[in-house]
PDB file of C-alpha atoms in Angstrom:
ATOM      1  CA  UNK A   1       0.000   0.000   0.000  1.00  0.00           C
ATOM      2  CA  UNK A   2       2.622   2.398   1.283  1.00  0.00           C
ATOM      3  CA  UNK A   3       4.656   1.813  -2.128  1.00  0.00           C
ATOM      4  CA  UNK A   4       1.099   1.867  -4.022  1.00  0.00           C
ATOM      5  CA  UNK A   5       0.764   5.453  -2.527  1.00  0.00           C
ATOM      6  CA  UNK A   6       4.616   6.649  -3.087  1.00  0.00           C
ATOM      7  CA  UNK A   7       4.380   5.609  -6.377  1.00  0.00           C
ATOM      8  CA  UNK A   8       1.123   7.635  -7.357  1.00  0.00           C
ATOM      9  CA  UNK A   9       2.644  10.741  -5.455  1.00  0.00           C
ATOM     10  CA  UNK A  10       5.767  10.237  -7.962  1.00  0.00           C
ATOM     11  CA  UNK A  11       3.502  10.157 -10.773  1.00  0.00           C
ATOM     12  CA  UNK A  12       1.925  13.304  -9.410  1.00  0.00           C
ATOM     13  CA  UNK A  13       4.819  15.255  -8.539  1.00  0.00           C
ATOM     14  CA  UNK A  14       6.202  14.460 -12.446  1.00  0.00           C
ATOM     15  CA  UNK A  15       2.675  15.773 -13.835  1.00  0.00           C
ATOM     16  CA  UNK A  16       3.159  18.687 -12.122  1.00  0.00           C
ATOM     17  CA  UNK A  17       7.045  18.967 -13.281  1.00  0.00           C
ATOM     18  CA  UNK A  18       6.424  18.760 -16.510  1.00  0.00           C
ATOM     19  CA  UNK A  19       3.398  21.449 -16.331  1.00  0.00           C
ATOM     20  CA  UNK A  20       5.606  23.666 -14.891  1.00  0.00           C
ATOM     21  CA  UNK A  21       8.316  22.995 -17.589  1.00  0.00           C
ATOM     22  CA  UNK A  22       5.844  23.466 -20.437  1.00  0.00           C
ATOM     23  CA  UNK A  23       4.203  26.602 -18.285  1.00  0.00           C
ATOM     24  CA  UNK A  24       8.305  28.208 -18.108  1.00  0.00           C
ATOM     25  CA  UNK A  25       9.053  27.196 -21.815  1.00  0.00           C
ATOM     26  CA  UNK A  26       6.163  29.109 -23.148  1.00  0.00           C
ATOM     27  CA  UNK A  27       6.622  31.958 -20.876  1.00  0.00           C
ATOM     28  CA  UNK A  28      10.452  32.267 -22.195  1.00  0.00           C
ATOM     29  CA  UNK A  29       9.189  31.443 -25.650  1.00  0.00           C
ATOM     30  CA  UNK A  30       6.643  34.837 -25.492  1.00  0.00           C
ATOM     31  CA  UNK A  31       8.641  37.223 -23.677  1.00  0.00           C
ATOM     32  CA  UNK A  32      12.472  36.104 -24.985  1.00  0.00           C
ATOM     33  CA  UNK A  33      12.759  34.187 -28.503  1.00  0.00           C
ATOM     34  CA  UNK A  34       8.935  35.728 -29.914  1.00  0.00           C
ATOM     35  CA  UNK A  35       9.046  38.930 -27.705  1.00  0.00           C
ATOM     36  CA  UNK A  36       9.885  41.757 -30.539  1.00  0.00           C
ATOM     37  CA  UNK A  37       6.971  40.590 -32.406  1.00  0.00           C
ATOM     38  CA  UNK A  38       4.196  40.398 -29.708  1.00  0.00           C
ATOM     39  CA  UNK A  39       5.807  44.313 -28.358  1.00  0.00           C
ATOM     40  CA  UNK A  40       5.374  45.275 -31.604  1.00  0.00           C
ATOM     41  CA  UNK A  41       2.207  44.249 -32.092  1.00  0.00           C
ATOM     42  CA  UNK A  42       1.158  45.906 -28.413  1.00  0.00           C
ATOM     43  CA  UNK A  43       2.689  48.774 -29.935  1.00  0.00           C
ATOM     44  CA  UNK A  44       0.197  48.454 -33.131  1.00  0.00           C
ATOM     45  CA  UNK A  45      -2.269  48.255 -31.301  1.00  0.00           C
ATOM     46  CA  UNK A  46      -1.794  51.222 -29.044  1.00  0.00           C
ATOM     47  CA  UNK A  47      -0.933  54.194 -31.801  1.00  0.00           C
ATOM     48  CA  UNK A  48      -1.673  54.643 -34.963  1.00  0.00           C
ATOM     49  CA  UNK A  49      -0.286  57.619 -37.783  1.00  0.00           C
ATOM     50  CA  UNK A  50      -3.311  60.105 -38.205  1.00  0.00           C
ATOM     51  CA  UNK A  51      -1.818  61.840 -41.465  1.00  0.00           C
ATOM     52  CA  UNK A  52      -3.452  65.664 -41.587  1.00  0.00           C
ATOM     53  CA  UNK A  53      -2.677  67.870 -44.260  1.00  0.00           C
ATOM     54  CA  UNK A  54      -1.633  71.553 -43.398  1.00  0.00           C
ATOM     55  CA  UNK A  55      -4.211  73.902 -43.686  1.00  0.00           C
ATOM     56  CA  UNK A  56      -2.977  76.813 -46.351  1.00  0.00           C
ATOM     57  CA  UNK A  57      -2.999  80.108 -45.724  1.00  0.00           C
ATOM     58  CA  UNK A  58      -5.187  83.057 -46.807  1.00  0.00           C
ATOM     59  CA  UNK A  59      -3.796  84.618 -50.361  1.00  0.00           C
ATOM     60  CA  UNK A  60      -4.747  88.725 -50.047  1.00  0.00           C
ATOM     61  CA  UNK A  61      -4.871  91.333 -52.634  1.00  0.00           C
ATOM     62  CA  UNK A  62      -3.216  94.728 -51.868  1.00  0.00           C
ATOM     63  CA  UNK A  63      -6.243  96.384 -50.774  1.00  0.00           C
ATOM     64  CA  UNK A  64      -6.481  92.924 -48.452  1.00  0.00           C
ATOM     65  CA  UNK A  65      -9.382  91.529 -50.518  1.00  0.00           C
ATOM     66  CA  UNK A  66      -9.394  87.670 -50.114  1.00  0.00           C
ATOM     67  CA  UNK A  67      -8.189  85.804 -53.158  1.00  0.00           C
ATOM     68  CA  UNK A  68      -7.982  82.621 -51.879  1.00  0.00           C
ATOM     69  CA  UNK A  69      -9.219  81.074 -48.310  1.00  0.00           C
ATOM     70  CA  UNK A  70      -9.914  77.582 -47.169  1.00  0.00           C
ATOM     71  CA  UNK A  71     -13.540  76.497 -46.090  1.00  0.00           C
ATOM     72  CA  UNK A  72     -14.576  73.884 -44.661  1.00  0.00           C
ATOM     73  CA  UNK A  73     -15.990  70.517 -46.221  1.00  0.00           C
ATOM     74  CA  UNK A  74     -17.092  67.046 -45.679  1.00  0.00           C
ATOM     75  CA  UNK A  75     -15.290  64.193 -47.637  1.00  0.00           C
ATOM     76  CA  UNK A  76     -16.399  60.924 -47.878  1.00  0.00           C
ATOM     77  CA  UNK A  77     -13.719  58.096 -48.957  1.00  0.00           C
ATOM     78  CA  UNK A  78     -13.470  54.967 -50.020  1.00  0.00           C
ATOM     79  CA  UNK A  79     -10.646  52.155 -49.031  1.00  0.00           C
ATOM     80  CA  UNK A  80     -10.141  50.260 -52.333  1.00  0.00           C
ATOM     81  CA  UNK A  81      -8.517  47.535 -50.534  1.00  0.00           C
ATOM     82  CA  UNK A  82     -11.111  46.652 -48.024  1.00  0.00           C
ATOM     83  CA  UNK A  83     -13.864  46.898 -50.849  1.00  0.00           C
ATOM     84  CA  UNK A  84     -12.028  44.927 -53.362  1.00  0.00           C
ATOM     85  CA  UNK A  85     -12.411  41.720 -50.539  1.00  0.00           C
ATOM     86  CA  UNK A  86     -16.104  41.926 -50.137  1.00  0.00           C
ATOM     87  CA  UNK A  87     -17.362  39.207 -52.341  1.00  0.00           C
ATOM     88  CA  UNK A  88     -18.757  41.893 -54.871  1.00  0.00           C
ATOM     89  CA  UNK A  89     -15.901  43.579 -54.832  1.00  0.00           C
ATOM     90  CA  UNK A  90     -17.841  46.439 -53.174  1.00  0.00           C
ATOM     91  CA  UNK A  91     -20.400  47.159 -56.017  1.00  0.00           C
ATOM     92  CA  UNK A  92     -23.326  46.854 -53.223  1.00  0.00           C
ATOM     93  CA  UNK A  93     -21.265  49.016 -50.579  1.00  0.00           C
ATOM     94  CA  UNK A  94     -20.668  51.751 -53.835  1.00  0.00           C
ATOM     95  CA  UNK A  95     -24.290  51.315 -54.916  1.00  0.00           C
ATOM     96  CA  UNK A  96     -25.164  52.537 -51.223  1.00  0.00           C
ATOM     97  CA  UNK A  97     -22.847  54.895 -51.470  1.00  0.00           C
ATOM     98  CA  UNK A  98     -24.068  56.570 -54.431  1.00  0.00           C
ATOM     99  CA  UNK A  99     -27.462  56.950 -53.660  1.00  0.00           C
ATOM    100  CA  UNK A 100     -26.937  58.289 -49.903  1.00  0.00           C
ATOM    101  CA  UNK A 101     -24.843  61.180 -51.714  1.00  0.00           C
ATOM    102  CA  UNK A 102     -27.317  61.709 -54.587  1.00  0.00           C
ATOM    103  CA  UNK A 103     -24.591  60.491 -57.427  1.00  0.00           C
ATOM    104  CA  UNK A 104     -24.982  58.612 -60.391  1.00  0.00           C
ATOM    105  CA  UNK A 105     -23.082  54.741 -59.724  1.00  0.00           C
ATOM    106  CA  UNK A 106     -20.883  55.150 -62.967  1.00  0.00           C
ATOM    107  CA  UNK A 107     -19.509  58.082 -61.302  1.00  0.00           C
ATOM    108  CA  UNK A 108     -18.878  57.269 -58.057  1.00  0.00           C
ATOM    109  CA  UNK A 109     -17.399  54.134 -58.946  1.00  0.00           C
ATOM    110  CA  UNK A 110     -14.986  55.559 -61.834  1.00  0.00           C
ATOM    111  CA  UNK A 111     -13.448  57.657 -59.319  1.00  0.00           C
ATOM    112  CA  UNK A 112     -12.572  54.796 -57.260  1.00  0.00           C
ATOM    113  CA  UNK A 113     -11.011  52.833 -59.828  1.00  0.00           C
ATOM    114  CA  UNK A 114      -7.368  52.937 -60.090  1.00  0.00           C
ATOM    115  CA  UNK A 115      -6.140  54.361 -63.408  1.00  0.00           C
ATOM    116  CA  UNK A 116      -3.580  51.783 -63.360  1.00  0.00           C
ATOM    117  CA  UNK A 117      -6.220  49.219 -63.480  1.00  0.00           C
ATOM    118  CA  UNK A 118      -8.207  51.171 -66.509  1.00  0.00           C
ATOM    119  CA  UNK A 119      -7.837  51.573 -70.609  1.00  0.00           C
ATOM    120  CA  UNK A 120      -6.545  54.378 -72.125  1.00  0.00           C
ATOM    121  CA  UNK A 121      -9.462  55.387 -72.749  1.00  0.00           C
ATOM    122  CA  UNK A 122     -11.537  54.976 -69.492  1.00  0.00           C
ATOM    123  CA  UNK A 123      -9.331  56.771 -67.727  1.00  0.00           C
ATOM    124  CA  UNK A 124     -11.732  59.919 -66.818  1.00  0.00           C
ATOM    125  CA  UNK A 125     -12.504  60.284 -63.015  1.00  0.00           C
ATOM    126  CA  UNK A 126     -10.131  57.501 -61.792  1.00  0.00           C
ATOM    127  CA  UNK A 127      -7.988  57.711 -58.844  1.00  0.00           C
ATOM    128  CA  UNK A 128      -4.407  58.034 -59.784  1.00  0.00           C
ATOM    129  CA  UNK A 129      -2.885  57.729 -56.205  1.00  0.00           C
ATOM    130  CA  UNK A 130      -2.056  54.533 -54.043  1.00  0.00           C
ATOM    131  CA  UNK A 131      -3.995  51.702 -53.645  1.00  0.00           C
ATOM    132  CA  UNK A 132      -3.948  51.802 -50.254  1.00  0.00           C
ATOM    133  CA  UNK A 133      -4.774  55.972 -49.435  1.00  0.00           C
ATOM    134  CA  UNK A 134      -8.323  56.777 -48.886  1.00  0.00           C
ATOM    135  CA  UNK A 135     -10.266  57.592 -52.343  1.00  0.00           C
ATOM    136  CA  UNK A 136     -12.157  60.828 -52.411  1.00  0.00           C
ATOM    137  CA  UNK A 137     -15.306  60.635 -53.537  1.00  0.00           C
ATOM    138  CA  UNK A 138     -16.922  63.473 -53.054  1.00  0.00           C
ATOM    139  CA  UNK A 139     -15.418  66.448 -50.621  1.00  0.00           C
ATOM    140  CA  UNK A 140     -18.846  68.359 -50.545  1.00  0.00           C
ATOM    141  CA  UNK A 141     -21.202  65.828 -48.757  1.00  0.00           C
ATOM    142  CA  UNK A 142     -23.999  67.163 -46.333  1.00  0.00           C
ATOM    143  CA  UNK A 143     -23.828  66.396 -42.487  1.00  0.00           C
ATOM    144  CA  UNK A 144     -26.557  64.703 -42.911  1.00  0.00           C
ATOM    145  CA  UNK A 145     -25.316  62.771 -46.203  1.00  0.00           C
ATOM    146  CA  UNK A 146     -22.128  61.715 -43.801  1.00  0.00           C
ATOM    147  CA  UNK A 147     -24.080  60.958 -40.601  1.00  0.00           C
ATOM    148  CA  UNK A 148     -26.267  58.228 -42.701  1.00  0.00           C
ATOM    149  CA  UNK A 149     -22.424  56.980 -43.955  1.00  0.00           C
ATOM    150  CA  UNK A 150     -21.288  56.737 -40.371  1.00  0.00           C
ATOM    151  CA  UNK A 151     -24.121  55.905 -38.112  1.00  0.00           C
ATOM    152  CA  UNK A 152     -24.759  52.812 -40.517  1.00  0.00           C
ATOM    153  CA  UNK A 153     -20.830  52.056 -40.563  1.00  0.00           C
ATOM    154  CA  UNK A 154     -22.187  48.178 -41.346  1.00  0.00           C
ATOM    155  CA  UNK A 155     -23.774  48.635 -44.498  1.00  0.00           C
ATOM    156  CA  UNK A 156     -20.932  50.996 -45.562  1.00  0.00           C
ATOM    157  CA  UNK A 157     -17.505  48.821 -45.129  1.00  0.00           C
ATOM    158  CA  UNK A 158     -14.179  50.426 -46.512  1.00  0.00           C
ATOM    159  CA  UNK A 159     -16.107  53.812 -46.582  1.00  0.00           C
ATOM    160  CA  UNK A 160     -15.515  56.744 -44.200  1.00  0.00           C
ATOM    161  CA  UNK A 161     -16.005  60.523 -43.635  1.00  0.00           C
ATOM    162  CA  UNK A 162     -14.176  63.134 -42.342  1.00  0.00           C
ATOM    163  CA  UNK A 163     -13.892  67.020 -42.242  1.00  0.00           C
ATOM    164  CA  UNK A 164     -11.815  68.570 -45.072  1.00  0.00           C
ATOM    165  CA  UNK A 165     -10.625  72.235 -45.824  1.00  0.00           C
ATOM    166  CA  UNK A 166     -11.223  73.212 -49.050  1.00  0.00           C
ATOM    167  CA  UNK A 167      -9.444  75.581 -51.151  1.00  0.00           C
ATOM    168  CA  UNK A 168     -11.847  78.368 -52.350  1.00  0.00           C
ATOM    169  CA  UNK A 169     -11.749  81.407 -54.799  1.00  0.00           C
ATOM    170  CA  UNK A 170     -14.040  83.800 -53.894  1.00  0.00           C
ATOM    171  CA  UNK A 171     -15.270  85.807 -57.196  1.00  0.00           C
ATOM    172  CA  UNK A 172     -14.901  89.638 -57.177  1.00  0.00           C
ATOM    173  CA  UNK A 173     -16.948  91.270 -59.939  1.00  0.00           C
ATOM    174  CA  UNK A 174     -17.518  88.376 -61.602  1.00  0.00           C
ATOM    175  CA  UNK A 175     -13.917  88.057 -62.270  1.00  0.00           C
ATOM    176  CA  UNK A 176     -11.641  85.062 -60.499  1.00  0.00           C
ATOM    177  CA  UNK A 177      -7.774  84.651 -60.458  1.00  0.00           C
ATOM    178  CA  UNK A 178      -7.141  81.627 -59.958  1.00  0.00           C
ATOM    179  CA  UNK A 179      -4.879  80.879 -62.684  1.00  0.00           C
ATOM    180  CA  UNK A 180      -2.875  83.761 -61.297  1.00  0.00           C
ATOM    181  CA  UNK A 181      -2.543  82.128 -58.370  1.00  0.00           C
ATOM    182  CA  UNK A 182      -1.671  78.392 -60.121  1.00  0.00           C
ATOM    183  CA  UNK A 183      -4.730  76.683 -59.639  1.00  0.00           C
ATOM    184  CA  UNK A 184      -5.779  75.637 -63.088  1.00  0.00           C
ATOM    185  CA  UNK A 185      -7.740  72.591 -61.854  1.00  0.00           C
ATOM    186  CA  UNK A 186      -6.757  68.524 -62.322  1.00  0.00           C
ATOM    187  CA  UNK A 187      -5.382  67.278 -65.716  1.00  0.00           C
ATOM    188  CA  UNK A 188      -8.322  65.649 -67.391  1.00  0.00           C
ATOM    189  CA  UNK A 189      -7.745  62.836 -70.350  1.00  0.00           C
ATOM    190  CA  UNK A 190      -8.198  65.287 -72.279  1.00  0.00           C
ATOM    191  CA  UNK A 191      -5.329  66.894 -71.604  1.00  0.00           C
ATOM    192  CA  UNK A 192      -3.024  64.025 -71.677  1.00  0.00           C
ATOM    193  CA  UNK A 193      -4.262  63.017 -74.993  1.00  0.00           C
ATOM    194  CA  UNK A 194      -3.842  66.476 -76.411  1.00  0.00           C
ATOM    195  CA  UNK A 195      -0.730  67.764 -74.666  1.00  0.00           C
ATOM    196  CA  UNK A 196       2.310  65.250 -74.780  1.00  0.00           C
ATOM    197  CA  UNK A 197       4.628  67.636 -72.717  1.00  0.00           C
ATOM    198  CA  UNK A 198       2.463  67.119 -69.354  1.00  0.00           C
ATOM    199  CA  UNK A 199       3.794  63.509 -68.922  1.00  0.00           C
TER     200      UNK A 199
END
């Protein structure tokens, strides 16, 4: 009996050696060989880079009439990436979209198409930046248009809204300078196809 009861305690006291030995190999495993990667990802998780473009100054005449000032907008985006994994590659989510803001579909989903991904030809409206930067759709939503976008954040995946400022040239007697001032507005296929010296 006595070496019936040593016996089990041995078996017992081994169990419990070799949970501890498991328990100290996966603690050195997480904080010593794998640590870097889990502080890392703690780090991830903890901050994030909020990019926020400067907002420009106000452009004056000599008499100190405003020739250019910033206002403020609403701009709704899209993120191509997390609407090209829906399983309709976010033609639903951009259908949505579209009629919350009062656009046509054609438009609003040309102008999240990456001109990279387009024909010569097609190329009016797309989005020639990054893949992975939020699209502009439209920078001159209503709050009302962005509150539908954001209080109903589940029917609207890979689409956001935030405030913008929003270069403006106010019009003095009917008359604007705003080629003056550089602003001649985005190159259109148009002018690609006509002008070879702007590539």
């Amino acid at each position: 009996m006595r070496n019936r009861t040593s016996l089990t305690l041995f078996v017992v006291q081994i169990f419990i050696a070799s949970l501890m030995f498991a328990l100290l190999g996966r603690l050195f495993y997480l904080q010593i060989a794998d640590g870097p990667r889990y502080q890392q990802a703690a780090l991830d998780i903890q901050s994030r880079d909020i990019v926020t473009p400067a907002l420009r100054g106000l452009i004056v005449d000599s008499e100190g009439n405003l020739l250019a000032m910033n206002k403020a907008g609403l701009m709704v985006t899209a993120d191509r990436s997390l609407l090209d994994r829906t399983s309709d590659k976010g033609v639903s989510v951009l259908t949505r979209v579209a009629d919350v803001l009062g656009l046509e579909y054609s438009d609003v989903y040309a102008r999240t198409r990456l001109c990279g991904e387009l024909e010569k030809g097609e190329r009016n409206g797309c989005w020639n930046g990054n893949r992975y930067q939020p699209i502009p759709i439209t920078k001159e939503a209503t709050e009302n248009q962005v509150l539908t976008i954001v209080e109903r954040s589940d029917l609207f995946p890979g689409i956001s809204a935030e405030p913008v400022s929003i270069r403006y040239y106010p019009s003095y007697s009917g008359e604007r300078a705003t080629h003056v001032l550089g602003y001649i507005g985005p190159i259109t296929e148009a002018n690609l196809n006509n002008d070879k010296g702007i590539r």
